PDB file of C-alpha atoms in Angstrom:
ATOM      1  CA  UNK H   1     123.844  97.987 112.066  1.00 51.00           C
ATOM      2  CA  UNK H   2     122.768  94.692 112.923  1.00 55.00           C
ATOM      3  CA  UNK H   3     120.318  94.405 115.786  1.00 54.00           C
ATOM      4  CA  UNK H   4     120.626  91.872 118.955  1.00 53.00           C
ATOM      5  CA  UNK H   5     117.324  91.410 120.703  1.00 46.00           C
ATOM      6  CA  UNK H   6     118.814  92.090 124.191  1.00 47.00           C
ATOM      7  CA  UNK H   7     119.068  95.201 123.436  1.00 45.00           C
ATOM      8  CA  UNK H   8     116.094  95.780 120.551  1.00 45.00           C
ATOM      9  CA  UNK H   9     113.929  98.853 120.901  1.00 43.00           C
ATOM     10  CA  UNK H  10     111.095  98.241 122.196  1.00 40.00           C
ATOM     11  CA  UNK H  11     112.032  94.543 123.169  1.00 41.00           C
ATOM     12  CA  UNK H  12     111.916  95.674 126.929  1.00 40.00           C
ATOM     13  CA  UNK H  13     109.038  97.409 126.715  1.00 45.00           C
ATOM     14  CA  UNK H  14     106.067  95.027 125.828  1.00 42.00           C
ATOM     15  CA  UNK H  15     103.435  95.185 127.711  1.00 43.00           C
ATOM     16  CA  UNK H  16     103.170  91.394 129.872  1.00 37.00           C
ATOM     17  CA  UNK H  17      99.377  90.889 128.564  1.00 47.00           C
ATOM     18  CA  UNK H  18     100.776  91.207 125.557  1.00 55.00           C
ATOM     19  CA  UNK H  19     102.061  88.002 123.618  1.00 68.00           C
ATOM     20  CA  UNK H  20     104.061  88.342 120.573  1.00 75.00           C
ATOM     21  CA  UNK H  21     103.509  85.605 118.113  1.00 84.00           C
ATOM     22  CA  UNK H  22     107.070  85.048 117.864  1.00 90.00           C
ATOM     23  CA  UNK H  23     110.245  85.776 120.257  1.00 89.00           C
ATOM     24  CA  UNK H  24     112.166  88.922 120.337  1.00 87.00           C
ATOM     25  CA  UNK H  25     115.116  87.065 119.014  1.00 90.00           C
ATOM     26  CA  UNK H  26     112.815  85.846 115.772  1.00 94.00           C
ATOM     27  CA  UNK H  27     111.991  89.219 115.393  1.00 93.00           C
ATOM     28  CA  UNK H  28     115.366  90.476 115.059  1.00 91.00           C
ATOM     29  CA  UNK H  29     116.599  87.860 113.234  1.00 94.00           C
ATOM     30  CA  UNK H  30     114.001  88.929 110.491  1.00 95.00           C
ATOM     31  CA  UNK H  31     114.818  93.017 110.853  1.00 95.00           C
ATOM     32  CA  UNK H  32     118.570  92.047 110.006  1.00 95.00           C
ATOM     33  CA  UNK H  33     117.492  90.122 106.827  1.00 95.00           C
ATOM     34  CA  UNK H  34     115.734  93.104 105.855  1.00 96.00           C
ATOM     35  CA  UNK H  35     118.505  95.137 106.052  1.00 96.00           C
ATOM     36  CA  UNK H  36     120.551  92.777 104.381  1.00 96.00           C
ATOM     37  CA  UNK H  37     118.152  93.173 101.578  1.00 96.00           C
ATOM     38  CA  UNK H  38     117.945  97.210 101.395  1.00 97.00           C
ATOM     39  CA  UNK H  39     121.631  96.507 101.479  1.00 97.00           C
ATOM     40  CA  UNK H  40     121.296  93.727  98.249  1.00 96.00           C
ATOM     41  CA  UNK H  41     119.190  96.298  96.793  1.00 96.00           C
ATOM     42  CA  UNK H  42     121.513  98.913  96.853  1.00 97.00           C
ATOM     43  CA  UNK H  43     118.836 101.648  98.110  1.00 98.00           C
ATOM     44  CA  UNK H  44     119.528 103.980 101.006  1.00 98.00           C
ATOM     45  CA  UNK H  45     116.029 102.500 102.777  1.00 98.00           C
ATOM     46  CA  UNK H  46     113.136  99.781 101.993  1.00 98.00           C
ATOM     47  CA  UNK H  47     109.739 101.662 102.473  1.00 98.00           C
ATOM     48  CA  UNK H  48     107.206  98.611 102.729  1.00 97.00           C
ATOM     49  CA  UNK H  49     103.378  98.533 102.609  1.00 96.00           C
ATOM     50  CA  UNK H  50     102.361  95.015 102.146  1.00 94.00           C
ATOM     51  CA  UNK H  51     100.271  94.523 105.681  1.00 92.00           C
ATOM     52  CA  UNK H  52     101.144  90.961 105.315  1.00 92.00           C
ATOM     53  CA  UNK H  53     104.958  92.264 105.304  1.00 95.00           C
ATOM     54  CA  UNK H  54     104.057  94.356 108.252  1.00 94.00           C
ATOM     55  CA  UNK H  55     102.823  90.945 110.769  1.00 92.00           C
ATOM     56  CA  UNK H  56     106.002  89.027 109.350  1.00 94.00           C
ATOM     57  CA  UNK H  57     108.324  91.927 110.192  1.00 95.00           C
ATOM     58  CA  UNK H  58     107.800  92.752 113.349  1.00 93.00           C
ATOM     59  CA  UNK H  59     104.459  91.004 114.585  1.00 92.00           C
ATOM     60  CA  UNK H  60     102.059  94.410 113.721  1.00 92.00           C
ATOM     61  CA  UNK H  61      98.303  93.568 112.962  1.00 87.00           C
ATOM     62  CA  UNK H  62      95.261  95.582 112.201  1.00 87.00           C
ATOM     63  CA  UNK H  63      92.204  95.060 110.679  1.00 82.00           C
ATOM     64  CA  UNK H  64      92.477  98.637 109.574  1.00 83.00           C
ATOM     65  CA  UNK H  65      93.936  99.529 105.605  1.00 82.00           C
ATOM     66  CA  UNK H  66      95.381 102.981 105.825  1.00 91.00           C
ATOM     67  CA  UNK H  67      98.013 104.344 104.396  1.00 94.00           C
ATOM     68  CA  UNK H  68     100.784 102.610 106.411  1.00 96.00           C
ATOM     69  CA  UNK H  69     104.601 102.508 105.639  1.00 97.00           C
ATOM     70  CA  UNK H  70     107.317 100.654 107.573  1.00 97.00           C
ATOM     71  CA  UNK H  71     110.557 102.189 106.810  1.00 97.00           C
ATOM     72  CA  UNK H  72     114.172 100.093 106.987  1.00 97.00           C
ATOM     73  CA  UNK H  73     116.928 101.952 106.447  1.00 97.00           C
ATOM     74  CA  UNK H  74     120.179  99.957 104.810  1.00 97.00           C
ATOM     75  CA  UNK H  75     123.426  99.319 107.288  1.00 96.00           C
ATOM     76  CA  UNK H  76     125.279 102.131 106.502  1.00 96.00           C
ATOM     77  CA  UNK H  77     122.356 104.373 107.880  1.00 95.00           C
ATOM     78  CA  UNK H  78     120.447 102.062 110.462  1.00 89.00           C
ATOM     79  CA  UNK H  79     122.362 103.673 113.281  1.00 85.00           C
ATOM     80  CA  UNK H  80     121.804 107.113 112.585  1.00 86.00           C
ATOM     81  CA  UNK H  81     118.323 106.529 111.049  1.00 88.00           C
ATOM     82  CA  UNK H  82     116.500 103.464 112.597  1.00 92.00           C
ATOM     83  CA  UNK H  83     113.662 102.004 111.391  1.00 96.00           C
ATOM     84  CA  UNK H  84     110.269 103.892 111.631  1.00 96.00           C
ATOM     85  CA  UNK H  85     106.475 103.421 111.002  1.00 97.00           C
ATOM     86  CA  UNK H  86     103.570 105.588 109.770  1.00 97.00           C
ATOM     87  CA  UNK H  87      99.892 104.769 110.434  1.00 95.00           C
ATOM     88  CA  UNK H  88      96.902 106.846 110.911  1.00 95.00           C
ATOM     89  CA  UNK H  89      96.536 108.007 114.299  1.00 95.00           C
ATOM     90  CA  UNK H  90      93.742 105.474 115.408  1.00 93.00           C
ATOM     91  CA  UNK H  91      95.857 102.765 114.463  1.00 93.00           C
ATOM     92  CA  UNK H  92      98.913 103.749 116.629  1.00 92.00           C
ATOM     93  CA  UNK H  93      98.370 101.800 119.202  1.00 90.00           C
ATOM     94  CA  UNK H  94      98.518  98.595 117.455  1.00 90.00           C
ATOM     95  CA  UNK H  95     102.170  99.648 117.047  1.00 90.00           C
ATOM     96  CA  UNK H  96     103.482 100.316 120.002  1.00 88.00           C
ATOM     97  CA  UNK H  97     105.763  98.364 121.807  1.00 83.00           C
ATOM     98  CA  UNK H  98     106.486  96.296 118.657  1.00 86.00           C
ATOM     99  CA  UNK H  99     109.772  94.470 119.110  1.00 85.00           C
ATOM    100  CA  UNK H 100     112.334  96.889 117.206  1.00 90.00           C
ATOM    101  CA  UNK H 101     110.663  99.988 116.259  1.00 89.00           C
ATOM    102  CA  UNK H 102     110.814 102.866 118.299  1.00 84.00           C
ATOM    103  CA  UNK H 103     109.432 105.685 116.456  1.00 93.00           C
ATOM    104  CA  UNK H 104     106.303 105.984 115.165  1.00 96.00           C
ATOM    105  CA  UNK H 105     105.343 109.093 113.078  1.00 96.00           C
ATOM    106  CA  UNK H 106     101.356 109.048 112.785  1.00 96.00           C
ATOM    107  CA  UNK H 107      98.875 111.251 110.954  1.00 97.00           C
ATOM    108  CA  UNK H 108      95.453 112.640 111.829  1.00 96.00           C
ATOM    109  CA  UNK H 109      92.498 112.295 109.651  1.00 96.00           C
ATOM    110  CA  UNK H 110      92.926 116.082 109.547  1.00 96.00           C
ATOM    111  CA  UNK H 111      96.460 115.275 108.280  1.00 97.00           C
ATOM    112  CA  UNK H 112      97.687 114.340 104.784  1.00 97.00           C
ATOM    113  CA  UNK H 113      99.155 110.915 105.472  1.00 97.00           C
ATOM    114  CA  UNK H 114     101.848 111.322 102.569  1.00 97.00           C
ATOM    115  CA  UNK H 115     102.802 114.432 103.733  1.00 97.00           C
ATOM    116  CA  UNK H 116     103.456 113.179 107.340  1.00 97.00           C
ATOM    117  CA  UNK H 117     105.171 110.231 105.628  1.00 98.00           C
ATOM    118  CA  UNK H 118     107.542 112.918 103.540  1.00 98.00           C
ATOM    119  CA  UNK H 119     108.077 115.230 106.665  1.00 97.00           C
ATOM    120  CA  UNK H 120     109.356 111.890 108.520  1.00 97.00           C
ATOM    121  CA  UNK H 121     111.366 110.563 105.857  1.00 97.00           C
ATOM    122  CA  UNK H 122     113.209 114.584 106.009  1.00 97.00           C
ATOM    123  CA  UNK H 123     113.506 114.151 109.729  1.00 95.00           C
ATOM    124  CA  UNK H 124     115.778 111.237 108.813  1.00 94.00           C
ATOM    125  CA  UNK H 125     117.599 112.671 106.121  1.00 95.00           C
ATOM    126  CA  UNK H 126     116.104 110.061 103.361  1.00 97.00           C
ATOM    127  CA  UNK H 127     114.153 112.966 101.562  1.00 97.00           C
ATOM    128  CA  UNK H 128     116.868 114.079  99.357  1.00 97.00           C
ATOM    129  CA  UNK H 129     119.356 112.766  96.623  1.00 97.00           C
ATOM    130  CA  UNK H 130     118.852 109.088  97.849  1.00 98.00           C
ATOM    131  CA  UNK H 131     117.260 105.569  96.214  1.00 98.00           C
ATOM    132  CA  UNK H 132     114.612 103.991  97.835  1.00 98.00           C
ATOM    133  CA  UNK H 133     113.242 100.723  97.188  1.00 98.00           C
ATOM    134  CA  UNK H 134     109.318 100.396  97.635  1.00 98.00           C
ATOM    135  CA  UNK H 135     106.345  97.587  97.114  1.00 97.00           C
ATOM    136  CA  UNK H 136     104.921  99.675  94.191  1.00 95.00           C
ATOM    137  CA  UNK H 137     102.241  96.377  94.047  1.00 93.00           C
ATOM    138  CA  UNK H 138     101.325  97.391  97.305  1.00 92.00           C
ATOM    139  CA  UNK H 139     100.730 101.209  96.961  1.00 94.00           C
ATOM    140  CA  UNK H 140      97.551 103.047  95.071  1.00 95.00           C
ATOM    141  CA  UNK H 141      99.096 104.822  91.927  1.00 96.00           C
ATOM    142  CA  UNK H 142      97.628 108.570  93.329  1.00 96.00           C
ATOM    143  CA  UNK H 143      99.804 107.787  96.694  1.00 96.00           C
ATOM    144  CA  UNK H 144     102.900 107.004  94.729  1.00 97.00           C
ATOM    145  CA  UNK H 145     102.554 109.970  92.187  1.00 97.00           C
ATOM    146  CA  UNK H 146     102.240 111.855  95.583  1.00 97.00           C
ATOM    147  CA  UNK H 147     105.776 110.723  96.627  1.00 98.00           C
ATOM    148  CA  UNK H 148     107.105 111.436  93.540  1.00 98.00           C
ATOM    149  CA  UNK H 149     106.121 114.877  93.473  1.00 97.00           C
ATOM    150  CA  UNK H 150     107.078 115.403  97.324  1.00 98.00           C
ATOM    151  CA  UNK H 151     110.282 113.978  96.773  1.00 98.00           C
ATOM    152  CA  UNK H 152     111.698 114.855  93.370  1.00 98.00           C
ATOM    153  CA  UNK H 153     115.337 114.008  93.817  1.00 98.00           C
ATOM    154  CA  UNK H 154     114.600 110.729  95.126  1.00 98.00           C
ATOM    155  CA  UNK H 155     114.934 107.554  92.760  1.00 98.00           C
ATOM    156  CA  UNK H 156     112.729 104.858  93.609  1.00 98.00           C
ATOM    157  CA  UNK H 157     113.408 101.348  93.176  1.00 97.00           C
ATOM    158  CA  UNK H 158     110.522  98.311  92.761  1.00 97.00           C
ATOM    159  CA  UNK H 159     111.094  96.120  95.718  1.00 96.00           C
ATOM    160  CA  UNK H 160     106.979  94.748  95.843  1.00 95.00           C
ATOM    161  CA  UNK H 161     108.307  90.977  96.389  1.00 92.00           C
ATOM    162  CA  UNK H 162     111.978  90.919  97.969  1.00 94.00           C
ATOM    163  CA  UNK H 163     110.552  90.200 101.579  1.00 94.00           C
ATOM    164  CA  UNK H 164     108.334  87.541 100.585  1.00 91.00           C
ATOM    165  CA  UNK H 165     111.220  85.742  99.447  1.00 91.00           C
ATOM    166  CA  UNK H 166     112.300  85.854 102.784  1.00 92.00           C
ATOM    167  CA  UNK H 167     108.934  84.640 104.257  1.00 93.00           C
ATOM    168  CA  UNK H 168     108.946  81.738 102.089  1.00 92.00           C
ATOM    169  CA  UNK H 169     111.679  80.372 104.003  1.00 92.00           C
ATOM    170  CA  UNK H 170     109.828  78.984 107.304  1.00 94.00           C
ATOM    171  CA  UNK H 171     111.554  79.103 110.956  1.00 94.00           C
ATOM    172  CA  UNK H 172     110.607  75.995 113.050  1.00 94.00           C
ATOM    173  CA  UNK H 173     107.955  78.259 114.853  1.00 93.00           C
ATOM    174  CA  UNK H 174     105.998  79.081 112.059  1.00 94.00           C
ATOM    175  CA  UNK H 175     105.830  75.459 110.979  1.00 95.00           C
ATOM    176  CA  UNK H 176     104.598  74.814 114.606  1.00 93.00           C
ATOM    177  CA  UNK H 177     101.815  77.864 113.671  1.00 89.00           C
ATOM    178  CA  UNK H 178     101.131  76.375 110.210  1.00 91.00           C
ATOM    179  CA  UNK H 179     100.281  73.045 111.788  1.00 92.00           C
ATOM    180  CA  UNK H 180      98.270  74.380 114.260  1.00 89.00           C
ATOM    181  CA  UNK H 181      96.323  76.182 112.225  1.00 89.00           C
ATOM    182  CA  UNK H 182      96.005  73.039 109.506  1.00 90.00           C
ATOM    183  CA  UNK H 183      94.174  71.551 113.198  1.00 89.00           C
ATOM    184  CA  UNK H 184      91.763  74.056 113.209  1.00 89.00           C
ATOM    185  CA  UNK H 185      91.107  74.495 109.962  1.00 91.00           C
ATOM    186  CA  UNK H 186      90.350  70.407 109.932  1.00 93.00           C
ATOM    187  CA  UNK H 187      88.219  71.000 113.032  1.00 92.00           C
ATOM    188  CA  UNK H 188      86.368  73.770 111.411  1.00 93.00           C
ATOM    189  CA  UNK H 189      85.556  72.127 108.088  1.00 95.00           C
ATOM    190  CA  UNK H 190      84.126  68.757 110.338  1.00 96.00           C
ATOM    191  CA  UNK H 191      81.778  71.287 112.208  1.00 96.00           C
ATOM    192  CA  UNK H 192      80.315  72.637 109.184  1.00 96.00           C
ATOM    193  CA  UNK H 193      79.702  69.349 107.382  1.00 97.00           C
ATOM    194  CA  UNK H 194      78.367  68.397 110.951  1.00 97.00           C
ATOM    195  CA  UNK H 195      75.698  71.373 110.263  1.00 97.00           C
ATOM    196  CA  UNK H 196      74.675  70.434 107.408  1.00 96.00           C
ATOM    197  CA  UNK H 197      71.426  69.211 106.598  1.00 96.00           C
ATOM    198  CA  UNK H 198      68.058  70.132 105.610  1.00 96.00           C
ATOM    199  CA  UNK H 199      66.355  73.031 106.805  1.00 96.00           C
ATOM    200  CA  UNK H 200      69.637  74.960 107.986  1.00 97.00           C
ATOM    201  CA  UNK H 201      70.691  77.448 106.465  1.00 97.00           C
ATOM    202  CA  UNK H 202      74.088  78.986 105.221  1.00 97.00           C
ATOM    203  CA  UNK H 203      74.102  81.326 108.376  1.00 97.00           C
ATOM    204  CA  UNK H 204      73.961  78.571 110.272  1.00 97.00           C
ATOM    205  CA  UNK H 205      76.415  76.627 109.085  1.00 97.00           C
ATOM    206  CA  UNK H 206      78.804  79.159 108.810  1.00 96.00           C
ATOM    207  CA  UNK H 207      78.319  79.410 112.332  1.00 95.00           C
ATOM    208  CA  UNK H 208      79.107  76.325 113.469  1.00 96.00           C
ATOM    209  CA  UNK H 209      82.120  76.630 111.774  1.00 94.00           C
ATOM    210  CA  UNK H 210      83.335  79.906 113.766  1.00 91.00           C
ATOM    211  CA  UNK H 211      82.356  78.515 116.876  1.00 91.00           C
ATOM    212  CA  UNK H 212      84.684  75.742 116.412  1.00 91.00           C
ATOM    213  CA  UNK H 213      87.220  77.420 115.093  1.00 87.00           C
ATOM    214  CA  UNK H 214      87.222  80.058 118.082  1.00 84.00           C
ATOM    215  CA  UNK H 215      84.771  79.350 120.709  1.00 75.00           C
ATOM    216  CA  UNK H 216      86.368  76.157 121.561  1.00 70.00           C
ATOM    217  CA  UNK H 217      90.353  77.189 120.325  1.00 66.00           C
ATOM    218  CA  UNK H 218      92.098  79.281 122.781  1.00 67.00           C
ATOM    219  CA  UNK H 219      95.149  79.129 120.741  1.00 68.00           C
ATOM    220  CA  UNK H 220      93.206  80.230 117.726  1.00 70.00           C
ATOM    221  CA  UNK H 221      93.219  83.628 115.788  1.00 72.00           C
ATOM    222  CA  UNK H 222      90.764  85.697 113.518  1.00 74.00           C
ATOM    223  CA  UNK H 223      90.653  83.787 109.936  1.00 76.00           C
ATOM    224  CA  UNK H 224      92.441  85.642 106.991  1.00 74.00           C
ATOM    225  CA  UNK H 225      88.843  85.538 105.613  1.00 82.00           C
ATOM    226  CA  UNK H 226      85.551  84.487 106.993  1.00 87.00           C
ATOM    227  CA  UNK H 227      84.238  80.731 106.001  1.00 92.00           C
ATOM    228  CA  UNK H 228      82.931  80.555 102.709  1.00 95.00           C
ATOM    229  CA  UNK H 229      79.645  78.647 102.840  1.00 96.00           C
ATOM    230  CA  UNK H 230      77.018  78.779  99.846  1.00 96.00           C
ATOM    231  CA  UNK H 231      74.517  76.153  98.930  1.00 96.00           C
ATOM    232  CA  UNK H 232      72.654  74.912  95.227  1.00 93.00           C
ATOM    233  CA  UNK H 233      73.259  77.216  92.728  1.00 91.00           C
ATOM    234  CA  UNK H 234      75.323  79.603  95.053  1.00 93.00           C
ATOM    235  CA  UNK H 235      77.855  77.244  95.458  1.00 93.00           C
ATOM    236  CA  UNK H 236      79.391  77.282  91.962  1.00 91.00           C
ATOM    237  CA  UNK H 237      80.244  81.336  92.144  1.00 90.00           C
ATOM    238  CA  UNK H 238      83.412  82.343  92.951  1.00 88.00           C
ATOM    239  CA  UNK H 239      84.022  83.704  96.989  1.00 87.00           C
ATOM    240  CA  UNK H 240      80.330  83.809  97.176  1.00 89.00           C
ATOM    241  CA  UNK H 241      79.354  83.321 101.172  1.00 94.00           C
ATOM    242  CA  UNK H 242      76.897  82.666 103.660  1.00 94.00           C
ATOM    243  CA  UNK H 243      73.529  85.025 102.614  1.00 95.00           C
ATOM    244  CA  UNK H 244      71.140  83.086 104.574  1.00 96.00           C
ATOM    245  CA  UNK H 245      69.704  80.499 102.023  1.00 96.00           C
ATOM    246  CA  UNK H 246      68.650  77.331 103.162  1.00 96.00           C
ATOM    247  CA  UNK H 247      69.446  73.666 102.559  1.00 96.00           C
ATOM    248  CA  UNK H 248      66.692  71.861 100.464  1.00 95.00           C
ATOM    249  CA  UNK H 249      68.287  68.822 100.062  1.00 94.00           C
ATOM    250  CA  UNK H 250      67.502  69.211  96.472  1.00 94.00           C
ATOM    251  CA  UNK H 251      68.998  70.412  93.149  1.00 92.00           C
ATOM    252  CA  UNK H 252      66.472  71.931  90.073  1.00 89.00           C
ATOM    253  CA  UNK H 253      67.936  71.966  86.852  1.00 87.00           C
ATOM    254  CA  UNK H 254      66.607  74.603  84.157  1.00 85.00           C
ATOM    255  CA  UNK H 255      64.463  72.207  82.281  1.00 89.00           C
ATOM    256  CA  UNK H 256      62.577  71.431  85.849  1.00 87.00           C
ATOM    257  CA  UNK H 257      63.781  68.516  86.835  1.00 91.00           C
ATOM    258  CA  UNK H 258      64.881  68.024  90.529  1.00 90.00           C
ATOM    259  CA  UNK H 259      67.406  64.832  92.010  1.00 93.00           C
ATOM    260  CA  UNK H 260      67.882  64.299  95.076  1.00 94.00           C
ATOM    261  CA  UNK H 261      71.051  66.018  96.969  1.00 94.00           C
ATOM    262  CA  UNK H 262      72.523  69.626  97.165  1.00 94.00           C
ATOM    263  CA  UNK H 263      75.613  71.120  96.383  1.00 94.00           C
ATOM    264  CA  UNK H 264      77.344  72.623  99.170  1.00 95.00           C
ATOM    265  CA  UNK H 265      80.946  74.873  98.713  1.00 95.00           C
ATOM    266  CA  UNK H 266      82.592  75.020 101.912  1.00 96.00           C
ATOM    267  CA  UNK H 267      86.295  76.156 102.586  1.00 94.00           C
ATOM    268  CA  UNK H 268      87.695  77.117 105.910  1.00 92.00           C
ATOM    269  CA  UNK H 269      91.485  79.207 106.598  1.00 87.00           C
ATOM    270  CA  UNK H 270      92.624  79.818 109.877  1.00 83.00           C
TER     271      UNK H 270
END
């Protein structure tokens, strides 16, 4: 059952101090591609744990990494079983009032989150004799031995990168997103190089960086991952970042000689 955003659960409900990064309509749009797909797949429901999958889907975003599930069932069962999501307790909130999902089945920490997740998938009659696809990349090996055991008549079906070949295709939005954040990102790498010179230190420049980036943005967002800033030798190691050493304005070799100049490795994503 497809979904119109007039009438999307939830879509009346959002708070007003809270601003979706995309319209209800967007949304929706995206929730009936991913039933198309469970559909394409021939499974009875998607279960998908990619947390990037999560923000594309329906707009949720956490810094936490619990076990977290987002259930869509195909079209022959989406109006008897609409979509669901489990999350630990403390991270609840974060999905409430989400666009289309209206039930939310969270655990405790005194709880075993798989068997919440199997008690919810019963409540909605996807716990027996049915195929599910799920983003096995996504999932620790223990978990999914867990469902396997819980559910032994279900088949489960490798779906890890289906929706990303749905997020590859870009709505005119996200370009507008993609080129803000291309301006920030620009704005934050000219800070940094604006830091830089002898006597600061990594910290510092670093620094600069995130206070361009979001004490001056109010249209920006927390990074996908801090700056990476690391100077001289530091610079050359892989996601090595800002530990507090300081500019010298000079590189020493091993045999002991020194010229002029330092190495700095500085990338930026907003």
């Amino acid at each position: 059952m497809a979904i119109d955003h007039s009438s999307s659960p939830g879509s009346n409900n959002i708070p007003l101090d809270i601003e979706p990064d995309f319209d209800a309509a967007e949304y929706c749009d995206r929730y009936n591609r991913l039933v198309a797909a469970a559909d394409d797949l021939m499974v009875d429901a998607m279960l998908l744990t990619r947390h990037e999958d999560f923000a594309w889907a329906c707009g949720y975003k956490s810094h936490g990494m619990p076990f977290e599930v987002l259930v869509i069932p195909n079209s022959a069962r989406a109006a008897s079983s609409p979509p669901f999501f489990t999350t630990r307790l403390l991270e609840n909130s974060n999905a409430e009032n989400l666009p289309w999902i209206k039930d939310l089945f969270p655990y405790s920490d005194a709880q075993d989150p798989i068997e919440t997740f199997i008690n919810a998938l019963r409540q909605r009659n996807l716990a027996d004799n049915v195929t599910l696809g799920i983003q096995l990349e996504f999932l620790s090996a223990k978990r999914y031995f867990a469902l396997q055991q819980g559910l032994p008549s279900v088949k489960f079906v490798d779906c890890s990168r289906k929706v990303e070949s749905y997020r590859v295709v870009r709505s005119p939005k996200e370009i507008e997103h993609f080129k803000n954040s291309a301006k920030l990102t620009e704005a934050g790498v000219s800070a940094g190089l604006a830091a830089l010179q002898v006597g600061v230190t990594e910290n510092e420049i670093a620094a600069a960086v995130f206070n361009q980036i979001a004490g001056t943005h109010d249209d920006s967002r927390w990074p996908a991952y801090p700056p990476f800033v690391a100077l001289g030798p530091y610079a050359i190691r892989c996601h090595r970042t800002f530990e507090g050493h300081r500019c010298t304005g000079v590189t020493r070799f091993a045999d002991g000689t020194e010229e002029p100049g330092q190495l700095l490795f500085l990338e930026v994503r907003v």
